[in-house]
CSV table of N, CA and C in Angstrom, one decimal:
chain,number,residue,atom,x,y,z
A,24,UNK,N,-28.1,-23.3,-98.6
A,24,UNK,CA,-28.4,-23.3,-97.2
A,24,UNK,C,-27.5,-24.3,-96.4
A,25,UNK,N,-27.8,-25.7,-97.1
A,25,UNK,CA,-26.6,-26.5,-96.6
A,25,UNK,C,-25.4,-26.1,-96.4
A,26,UNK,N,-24.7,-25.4,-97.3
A,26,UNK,CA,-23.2,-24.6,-97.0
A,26,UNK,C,-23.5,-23.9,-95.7
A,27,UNK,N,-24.5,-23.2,-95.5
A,27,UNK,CA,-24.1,-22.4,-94.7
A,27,UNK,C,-24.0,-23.1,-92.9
A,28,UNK,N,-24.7,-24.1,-92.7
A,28,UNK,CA,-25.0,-24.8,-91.6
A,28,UNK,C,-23.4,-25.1,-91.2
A,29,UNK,N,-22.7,-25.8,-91.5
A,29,UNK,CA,-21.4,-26.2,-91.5
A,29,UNK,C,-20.1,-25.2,-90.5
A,30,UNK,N,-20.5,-24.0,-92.3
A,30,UNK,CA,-19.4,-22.9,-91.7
A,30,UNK,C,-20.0,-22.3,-89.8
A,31,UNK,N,-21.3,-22.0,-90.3
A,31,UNK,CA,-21.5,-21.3,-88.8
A,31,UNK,C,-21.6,-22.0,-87.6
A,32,UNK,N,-21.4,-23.3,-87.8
A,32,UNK,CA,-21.0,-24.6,-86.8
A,32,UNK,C,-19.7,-24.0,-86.8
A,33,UNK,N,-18.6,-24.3,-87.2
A,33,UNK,CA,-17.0,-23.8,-87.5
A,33,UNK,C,-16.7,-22.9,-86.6
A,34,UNK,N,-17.5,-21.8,-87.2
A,34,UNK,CA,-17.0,-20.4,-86.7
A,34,UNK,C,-17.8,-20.4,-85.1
A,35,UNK,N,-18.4,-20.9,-84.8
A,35,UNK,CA,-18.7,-21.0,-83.5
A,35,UNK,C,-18.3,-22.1,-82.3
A,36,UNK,N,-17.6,-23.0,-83.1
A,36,UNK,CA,-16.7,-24.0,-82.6
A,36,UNK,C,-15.3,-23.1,-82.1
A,37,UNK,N,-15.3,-22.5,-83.7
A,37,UNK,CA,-13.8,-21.7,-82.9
A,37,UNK,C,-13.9,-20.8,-81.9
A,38,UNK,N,-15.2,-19.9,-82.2
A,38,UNK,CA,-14.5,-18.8,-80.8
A,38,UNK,C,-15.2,-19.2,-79.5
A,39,UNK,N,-15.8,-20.5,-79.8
A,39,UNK,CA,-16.0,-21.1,-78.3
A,39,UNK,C,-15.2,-22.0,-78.0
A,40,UNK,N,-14.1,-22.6,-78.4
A,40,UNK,CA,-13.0,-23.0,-78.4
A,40,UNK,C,-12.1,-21.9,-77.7
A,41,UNK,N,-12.2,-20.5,-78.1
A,41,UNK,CA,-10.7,-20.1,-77.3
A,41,UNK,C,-11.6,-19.1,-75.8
A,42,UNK,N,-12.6,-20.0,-75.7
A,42,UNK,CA,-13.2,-19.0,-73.8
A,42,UNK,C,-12.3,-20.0,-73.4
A,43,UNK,N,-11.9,-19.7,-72.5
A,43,UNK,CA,-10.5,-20.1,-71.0
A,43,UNK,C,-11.0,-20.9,-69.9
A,44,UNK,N,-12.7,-20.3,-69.4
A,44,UNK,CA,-13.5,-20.9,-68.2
A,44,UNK,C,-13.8,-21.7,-68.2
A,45,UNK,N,-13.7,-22.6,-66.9
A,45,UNK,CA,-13.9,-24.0,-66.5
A,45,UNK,C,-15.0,-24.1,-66.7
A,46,UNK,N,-15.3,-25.4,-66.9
A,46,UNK,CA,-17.0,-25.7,-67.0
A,46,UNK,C,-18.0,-24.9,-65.4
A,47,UNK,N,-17.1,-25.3,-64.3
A,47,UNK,CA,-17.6,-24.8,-63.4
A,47,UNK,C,-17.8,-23.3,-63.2
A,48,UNK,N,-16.7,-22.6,-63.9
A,48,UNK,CA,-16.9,-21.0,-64.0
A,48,UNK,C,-18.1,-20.7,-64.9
A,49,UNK,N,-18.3,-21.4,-65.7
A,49,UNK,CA,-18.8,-21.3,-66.8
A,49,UNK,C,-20.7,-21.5,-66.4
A,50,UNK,N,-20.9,-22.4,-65.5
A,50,UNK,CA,-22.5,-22.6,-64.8
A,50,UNK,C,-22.1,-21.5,-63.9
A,51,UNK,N,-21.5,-21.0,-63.6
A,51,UNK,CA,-21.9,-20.0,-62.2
A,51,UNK,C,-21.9,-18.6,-63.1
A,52,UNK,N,-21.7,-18.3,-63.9
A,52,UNK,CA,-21.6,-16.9,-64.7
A,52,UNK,C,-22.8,-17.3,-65.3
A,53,UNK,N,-23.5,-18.6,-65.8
A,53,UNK,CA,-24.8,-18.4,-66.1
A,53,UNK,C,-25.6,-18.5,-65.2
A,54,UNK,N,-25.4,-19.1,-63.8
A,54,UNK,CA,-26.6,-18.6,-62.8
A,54,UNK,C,-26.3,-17.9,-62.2
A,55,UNK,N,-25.3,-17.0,-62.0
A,55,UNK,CA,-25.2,-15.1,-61.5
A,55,UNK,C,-26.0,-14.4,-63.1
A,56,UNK,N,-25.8,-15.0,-64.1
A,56,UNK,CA,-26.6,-14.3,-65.6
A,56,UNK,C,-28.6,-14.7,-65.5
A,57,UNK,N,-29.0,-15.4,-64.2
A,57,UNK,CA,-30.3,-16.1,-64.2
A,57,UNK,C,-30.4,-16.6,-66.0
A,58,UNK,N,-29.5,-17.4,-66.1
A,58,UNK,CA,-29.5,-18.2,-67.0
A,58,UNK,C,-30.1,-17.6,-68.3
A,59,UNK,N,-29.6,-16.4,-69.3
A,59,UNK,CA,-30.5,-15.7,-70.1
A,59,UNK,C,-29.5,-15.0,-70.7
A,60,UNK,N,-29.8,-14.3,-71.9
A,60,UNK,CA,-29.0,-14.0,-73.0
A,60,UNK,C,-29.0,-12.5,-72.3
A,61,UNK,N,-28.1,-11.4,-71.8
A,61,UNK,CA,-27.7,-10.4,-71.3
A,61,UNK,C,-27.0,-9.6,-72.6
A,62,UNK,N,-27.3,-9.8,-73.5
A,62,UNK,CA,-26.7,-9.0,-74.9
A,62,UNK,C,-27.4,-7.5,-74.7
A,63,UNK,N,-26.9,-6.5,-74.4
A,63,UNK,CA,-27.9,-5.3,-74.4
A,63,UNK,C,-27.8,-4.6,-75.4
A,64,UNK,N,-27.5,-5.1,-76.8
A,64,UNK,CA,-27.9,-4.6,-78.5
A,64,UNK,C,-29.3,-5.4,-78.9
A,65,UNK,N,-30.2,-4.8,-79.7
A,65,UNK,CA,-31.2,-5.1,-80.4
A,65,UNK,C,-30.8,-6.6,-81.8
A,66,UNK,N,-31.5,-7.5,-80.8
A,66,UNK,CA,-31.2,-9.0,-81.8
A,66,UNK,C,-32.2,-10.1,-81.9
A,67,UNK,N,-32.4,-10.7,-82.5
A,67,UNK,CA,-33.3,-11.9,-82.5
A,67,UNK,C,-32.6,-13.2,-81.5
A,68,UNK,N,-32.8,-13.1,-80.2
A,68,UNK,CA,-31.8,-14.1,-79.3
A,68,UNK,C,-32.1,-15.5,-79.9
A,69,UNK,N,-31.5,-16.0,-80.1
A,69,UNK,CA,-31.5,-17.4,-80.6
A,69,UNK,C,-30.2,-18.5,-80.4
A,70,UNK,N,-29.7,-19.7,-80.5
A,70,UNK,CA,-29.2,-20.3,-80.7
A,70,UNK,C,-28.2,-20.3,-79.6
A,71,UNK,N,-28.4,-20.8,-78.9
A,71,UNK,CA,-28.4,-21.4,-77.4
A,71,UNK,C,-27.6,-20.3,-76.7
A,72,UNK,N,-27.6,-20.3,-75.6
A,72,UNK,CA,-26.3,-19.8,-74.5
A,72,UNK,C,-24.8,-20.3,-74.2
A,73,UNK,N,-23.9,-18.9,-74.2
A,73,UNK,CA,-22.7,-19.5,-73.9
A,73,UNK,C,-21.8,-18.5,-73.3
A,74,UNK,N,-21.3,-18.3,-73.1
A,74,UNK,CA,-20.3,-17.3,-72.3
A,74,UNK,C,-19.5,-16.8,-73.0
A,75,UNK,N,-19.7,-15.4,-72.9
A,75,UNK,CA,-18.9,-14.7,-73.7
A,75,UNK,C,-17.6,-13.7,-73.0
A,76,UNK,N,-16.4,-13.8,-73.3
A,76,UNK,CA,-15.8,-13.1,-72.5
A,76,UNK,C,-15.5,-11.6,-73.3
A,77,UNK,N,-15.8,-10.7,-72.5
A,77,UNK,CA,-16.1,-9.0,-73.3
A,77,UNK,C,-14.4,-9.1,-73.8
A,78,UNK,N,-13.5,-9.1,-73.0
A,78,UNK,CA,-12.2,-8.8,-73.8
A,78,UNK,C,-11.8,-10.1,-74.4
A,79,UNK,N,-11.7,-9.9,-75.6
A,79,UNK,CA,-11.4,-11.7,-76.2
A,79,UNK,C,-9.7,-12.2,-75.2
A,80,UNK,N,-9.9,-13.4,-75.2
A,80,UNK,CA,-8.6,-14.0,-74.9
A,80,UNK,C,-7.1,-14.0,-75.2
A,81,UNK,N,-7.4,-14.0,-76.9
A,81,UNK,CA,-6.2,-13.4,-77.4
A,81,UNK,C,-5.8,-12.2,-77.3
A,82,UNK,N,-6.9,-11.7,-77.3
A,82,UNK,CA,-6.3,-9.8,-77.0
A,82,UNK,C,-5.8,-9.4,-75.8
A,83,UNK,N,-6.4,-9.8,-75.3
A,83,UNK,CA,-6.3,-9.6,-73.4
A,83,UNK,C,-4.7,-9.9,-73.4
A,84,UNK,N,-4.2,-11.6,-73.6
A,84,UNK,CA,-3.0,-11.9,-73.6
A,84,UNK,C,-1.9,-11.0,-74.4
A,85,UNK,N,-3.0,-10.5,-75.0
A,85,UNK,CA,-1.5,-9.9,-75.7
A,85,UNK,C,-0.7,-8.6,-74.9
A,86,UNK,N,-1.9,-7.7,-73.7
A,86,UNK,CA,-1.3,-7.0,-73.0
A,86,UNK,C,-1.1,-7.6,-72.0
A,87,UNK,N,-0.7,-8.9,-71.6
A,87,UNK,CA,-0.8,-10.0,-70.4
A,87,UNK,C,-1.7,-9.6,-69.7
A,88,UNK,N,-3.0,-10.0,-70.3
A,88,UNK,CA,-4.1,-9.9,-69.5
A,88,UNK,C,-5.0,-11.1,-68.8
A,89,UNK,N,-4.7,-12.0,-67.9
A,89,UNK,CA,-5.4,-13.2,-67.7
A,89,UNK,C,-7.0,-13.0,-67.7
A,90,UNK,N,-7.5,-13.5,-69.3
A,90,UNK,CA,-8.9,-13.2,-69.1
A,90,UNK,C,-9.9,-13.8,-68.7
A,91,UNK,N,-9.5,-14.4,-67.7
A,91,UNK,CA,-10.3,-15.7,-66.8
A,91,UNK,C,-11.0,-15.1,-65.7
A,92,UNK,N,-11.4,-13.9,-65.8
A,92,UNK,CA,-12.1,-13.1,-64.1
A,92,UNK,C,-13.4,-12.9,-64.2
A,93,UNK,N,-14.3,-13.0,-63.4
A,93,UNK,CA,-16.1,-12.8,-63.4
A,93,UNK,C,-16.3,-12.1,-64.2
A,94,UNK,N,-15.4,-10.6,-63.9
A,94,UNK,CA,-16.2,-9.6,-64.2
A,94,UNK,C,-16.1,-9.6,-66.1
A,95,UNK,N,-15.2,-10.6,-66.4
A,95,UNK,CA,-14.7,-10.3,-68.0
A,95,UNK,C,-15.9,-11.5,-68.7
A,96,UNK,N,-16.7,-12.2,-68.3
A,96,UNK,CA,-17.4,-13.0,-68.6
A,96,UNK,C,-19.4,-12.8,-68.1
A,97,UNK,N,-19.7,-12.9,-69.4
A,97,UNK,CA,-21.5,-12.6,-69.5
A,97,UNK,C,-22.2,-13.7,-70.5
A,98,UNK,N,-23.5,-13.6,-70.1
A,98,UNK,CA,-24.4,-15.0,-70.7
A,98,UNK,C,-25.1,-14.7,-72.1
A,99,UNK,N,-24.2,-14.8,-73.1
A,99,UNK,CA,-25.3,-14.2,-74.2
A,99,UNK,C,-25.3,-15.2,-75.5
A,100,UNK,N,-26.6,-15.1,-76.6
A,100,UNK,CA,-26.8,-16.2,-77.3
A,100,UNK,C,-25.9,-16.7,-78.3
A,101,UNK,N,-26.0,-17.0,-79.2
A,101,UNK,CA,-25.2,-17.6,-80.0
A,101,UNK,C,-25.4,-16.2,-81.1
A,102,UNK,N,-27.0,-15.8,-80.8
A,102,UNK,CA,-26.9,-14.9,-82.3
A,102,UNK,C,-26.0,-13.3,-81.8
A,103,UNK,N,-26.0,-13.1,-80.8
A,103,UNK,CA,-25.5,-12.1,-80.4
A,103,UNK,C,-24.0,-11.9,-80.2
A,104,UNK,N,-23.5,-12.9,-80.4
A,104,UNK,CA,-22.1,-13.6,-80.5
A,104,UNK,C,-21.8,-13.4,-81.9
A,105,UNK,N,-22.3,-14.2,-83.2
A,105,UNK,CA,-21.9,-13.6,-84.5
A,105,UNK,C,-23.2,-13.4,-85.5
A,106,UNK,N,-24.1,-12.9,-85.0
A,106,UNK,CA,-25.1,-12.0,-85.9
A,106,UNK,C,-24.5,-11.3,-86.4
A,107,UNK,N,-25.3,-10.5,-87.6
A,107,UNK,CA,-25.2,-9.3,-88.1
A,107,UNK,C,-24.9,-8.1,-87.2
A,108,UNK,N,-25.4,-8.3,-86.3
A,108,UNK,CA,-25.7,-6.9,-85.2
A,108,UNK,C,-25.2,-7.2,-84.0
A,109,UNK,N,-24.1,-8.5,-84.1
A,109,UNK,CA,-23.0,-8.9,-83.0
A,109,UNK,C,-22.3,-8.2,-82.5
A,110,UNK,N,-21.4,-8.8,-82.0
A,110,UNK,CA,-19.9,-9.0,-81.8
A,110,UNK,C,-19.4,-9.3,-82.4
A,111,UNK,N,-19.6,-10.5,-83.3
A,111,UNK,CA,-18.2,-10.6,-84.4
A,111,UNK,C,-19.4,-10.7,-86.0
A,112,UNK,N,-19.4,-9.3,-86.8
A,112,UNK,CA,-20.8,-9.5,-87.8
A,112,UNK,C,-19.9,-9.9,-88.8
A,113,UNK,N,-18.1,-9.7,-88.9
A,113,UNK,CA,-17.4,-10.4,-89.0
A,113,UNK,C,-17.4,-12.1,-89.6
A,114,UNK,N,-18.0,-12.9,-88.8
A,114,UNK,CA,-18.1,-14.2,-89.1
A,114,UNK,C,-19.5,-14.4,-89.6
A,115,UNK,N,-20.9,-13.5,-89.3
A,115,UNK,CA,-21.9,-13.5,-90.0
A,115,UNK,C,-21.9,-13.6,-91.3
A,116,UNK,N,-21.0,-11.8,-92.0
A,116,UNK,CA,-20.7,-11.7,-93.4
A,116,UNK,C,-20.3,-13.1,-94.0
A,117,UNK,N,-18.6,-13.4,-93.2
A,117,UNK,CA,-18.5,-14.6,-94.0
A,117,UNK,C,-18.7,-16.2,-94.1
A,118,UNK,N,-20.0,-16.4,-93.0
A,118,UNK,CA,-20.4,-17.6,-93.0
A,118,UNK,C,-21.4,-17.4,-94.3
A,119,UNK,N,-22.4,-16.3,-94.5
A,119,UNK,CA,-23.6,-16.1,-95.9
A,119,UNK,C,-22.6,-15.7,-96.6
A,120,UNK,N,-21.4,-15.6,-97.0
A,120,UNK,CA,-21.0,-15.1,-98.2
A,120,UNK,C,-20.7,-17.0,-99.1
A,121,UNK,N,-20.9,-16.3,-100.2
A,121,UNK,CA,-20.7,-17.4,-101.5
A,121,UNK,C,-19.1,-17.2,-101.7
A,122,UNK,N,-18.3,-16.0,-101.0
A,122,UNK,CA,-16.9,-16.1,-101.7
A,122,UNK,C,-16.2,-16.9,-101.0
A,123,UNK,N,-15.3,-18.2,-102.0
A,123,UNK,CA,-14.8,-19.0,-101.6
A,123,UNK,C,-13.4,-18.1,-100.4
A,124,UNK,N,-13.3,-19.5,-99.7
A,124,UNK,CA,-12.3,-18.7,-98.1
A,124,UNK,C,-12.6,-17.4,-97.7
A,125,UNK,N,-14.1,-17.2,-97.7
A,125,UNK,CA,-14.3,-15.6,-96.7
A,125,UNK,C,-13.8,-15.9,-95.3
A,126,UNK,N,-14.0,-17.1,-94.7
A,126,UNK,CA,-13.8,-17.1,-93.2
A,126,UNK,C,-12.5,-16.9,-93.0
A,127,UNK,N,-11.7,-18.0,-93.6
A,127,UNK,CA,-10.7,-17.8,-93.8
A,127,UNK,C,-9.6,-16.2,-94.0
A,128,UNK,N,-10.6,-15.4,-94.9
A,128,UNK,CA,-9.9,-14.1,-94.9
A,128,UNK,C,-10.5,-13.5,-93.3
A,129,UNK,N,-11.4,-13.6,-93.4
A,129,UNK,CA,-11.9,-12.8,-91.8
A,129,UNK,C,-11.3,-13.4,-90.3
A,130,UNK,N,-10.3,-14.2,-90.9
A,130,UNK,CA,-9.4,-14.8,-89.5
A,130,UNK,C,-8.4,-13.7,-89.6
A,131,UNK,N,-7.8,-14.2,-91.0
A,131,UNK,CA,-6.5,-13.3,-90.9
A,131,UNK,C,-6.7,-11.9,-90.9
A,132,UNK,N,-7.8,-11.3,-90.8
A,132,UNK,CA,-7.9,-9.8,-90.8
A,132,UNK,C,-7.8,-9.9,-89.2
A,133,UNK,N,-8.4,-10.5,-89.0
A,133,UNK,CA,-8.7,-10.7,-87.3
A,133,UNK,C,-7.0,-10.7,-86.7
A,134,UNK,N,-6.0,-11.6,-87.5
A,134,UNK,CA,-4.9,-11.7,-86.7
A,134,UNK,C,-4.0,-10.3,-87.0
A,135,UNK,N,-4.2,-10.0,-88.4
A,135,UNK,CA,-4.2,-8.5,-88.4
A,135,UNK,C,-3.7,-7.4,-87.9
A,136,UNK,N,-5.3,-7.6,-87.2
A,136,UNK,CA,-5.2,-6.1,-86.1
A,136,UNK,C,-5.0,-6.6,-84.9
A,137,UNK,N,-5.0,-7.7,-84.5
A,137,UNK,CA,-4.5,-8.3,-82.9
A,137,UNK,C,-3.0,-7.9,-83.0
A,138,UNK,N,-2.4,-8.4,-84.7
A,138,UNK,CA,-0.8,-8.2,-84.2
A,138,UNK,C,-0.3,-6.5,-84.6
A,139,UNK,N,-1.5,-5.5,-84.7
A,139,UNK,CA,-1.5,-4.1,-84.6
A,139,UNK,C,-2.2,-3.6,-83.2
A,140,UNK,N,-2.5,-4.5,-82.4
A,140,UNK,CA,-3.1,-3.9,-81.2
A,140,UNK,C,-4.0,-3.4,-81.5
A,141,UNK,N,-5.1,-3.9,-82.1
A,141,UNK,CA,-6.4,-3.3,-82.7
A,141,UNK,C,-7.4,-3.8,-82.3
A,142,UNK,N,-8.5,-3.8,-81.7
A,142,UNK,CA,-10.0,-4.1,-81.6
A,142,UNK,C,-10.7,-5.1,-82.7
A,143,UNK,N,-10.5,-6.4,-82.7
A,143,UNK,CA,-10.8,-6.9,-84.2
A,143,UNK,C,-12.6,-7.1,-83.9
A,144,UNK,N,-13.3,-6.6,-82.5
A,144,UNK,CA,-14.8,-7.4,-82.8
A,144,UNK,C,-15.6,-5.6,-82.8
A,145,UNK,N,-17.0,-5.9,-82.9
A,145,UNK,CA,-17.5,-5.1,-82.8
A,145,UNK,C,-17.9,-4.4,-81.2
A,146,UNK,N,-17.0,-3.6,-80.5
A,146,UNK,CA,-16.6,-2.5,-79.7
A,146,UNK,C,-18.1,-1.9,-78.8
A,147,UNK,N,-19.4,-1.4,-79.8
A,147,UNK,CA,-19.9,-1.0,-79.4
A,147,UNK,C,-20.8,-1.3,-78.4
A,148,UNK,N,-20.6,-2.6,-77.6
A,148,UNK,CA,-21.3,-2.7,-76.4
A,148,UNK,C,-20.6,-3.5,-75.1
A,149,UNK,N,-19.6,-3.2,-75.7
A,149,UNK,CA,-19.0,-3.5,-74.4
A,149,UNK,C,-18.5,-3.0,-72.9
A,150,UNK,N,-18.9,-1.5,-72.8
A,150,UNK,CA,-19.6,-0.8,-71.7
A,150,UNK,C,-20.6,-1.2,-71.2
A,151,UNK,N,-21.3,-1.6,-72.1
A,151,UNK,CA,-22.5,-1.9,-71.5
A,151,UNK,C,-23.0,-3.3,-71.0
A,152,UNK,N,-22.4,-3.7,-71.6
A,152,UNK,CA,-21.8,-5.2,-70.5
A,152,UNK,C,-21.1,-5.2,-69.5
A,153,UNK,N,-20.3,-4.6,-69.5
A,153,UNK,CA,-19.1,-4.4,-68.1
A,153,UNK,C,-20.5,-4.0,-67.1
A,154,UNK,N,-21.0,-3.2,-67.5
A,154,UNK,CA,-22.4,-2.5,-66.7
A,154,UNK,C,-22.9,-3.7,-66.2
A,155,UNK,N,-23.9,-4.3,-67.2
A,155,UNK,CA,-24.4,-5.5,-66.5
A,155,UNK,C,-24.0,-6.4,-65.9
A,156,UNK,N,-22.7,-6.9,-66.2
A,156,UNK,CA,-22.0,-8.1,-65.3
A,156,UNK,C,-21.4,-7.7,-64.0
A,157,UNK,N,-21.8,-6.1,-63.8
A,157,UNK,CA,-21.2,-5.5,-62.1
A,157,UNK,C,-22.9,-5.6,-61.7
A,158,UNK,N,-23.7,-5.4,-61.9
A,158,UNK,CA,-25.3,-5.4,-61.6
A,158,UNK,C,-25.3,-6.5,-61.6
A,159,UNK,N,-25.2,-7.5,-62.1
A,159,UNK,CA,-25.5,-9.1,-61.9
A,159,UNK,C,-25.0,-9.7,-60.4
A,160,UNK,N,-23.7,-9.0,-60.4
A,160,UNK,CA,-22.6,-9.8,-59.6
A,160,UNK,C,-22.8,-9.5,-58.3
A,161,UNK,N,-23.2,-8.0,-58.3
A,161,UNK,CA,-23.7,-7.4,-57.1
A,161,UNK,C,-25.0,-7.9,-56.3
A,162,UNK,N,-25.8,-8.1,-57.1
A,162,UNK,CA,-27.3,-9.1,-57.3
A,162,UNK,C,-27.0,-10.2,-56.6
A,163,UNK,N,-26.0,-11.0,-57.0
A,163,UNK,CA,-25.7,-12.3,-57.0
A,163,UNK,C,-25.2,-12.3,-55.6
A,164,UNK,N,-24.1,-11.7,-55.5
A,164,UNK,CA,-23.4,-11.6,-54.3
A,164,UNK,C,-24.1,-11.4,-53.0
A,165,UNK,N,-25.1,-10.8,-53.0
A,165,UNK,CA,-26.0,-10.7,-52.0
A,165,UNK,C,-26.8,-11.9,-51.1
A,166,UNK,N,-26.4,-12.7,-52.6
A,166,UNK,CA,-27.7,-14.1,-52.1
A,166,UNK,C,-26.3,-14.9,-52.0
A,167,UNK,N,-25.4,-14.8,-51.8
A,167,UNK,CA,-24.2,-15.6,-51.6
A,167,UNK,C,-23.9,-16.3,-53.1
A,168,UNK,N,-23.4,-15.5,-53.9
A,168,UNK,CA,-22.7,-16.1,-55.2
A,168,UNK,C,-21.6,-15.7,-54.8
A,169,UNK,N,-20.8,-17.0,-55.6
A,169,UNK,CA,-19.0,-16.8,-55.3
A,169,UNK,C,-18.4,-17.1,-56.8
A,170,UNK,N,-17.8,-16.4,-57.4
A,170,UNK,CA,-17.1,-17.3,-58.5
A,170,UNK,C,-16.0,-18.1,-58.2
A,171,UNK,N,-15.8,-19.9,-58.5
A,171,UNK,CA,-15.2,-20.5,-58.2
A,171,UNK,C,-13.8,-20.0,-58.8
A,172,UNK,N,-12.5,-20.0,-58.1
A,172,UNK,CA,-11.3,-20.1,-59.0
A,172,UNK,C,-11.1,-21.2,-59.6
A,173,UNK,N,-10.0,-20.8,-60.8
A,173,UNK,CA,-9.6,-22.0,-61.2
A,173,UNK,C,-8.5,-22.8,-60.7
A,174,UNK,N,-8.7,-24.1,-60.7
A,174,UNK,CA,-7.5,-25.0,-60.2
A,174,UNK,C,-6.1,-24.5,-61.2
A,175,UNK,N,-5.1,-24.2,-60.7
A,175,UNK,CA,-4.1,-24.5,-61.5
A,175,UNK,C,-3.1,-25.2,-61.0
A,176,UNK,N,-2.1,-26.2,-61.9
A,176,UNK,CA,-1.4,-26.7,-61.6
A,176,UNK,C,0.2,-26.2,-61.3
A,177,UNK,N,0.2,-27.0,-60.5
A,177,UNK,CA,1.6,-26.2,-59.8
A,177,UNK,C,3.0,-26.7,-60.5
A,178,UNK,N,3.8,-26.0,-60.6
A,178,UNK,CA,4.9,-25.7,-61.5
A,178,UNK,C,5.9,-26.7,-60.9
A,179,UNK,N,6.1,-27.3,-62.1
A,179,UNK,CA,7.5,-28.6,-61.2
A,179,UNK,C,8.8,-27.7,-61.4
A,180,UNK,N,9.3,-28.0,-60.0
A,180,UNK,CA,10.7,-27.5,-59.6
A,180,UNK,C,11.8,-27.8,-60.8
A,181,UNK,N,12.4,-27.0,-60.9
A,181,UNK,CA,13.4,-27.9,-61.8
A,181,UNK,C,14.8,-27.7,-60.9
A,182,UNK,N,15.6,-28.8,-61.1
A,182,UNK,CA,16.4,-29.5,-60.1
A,182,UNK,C,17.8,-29.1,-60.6
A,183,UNK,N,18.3,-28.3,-59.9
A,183,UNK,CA,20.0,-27.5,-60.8
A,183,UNK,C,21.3,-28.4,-59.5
């Protein structure tokens, strides 16, 4: 059990490491979310909240997708994120697996199909999220929600 605490720290360091949204995008997609796990699959919600973006970051970029927009961003738990019955059951399998470097193989399968243009998470509810985060936003928008942009920094000239 101790093993297992570590890796599933890890694997949820990393793919909350690669969300793109400012801390400030990031409170406003959970109070347009009324602050609550919005996973519409059957799960035991647990292990805190965090923002999940439906098209992953790397994939998005790979069809130059800037995945930094409201509508690509929803409030769901940690278990719904890499449960068994997630989005990535991927990192579930190999956080409880005893075989030495499972995570490790479940990256590189992951980079895989990213560098085949492939779907590396589990697919099946992501309609159904797009759904809810236009019903949220709509909700939201009514009572005056705005999603903040992000600052970006402006490009130094370069001097010919």
């Amino acid at each position: 059990m101790n093993k297992l605490i570590p890796w599933g720290i890890l694997a949820v360091s990393f793919f909350v490491s690669l969300a793109a949204f400012s801390e400030k995008q990031k409170t406003s997609i959970k109070e347009r979310d009324n602050n609550s796990c919005q996973f519409p699959g059957e799960h035991e919600c647990g292990g805190g909240l965090l923002i999940h973006q439906i098209i992953p970051p790397k994939y998005a970029k790979k069809f130059g997708i800037n995945p930094d927009f409201a509508a690509n961003g929803i409030t769901i738990c940690q278990n719904a994120l890499t449960g068994s019955q997630g989005i990535y059951p991927d990192i579930a399998m190999a956080t409880t697996s005893n075989e030495p470097g499972a995570l490790k193989k479940a990256i590189t399968l992951r980079t895989t199909k990213l560098n085949q243009r492939q779907p590396y998470w589990n697919e099946k509810y992501d309609r159904a999220m797009h759904a809810i985060v236009a019903r949220n936003t709509q909700t939201a928008e009514k009572t005056g929600w705005n999603f903040p942009l992000k600052k970006t920094r402006k490009s130094k000239k370069s001097t010919q």
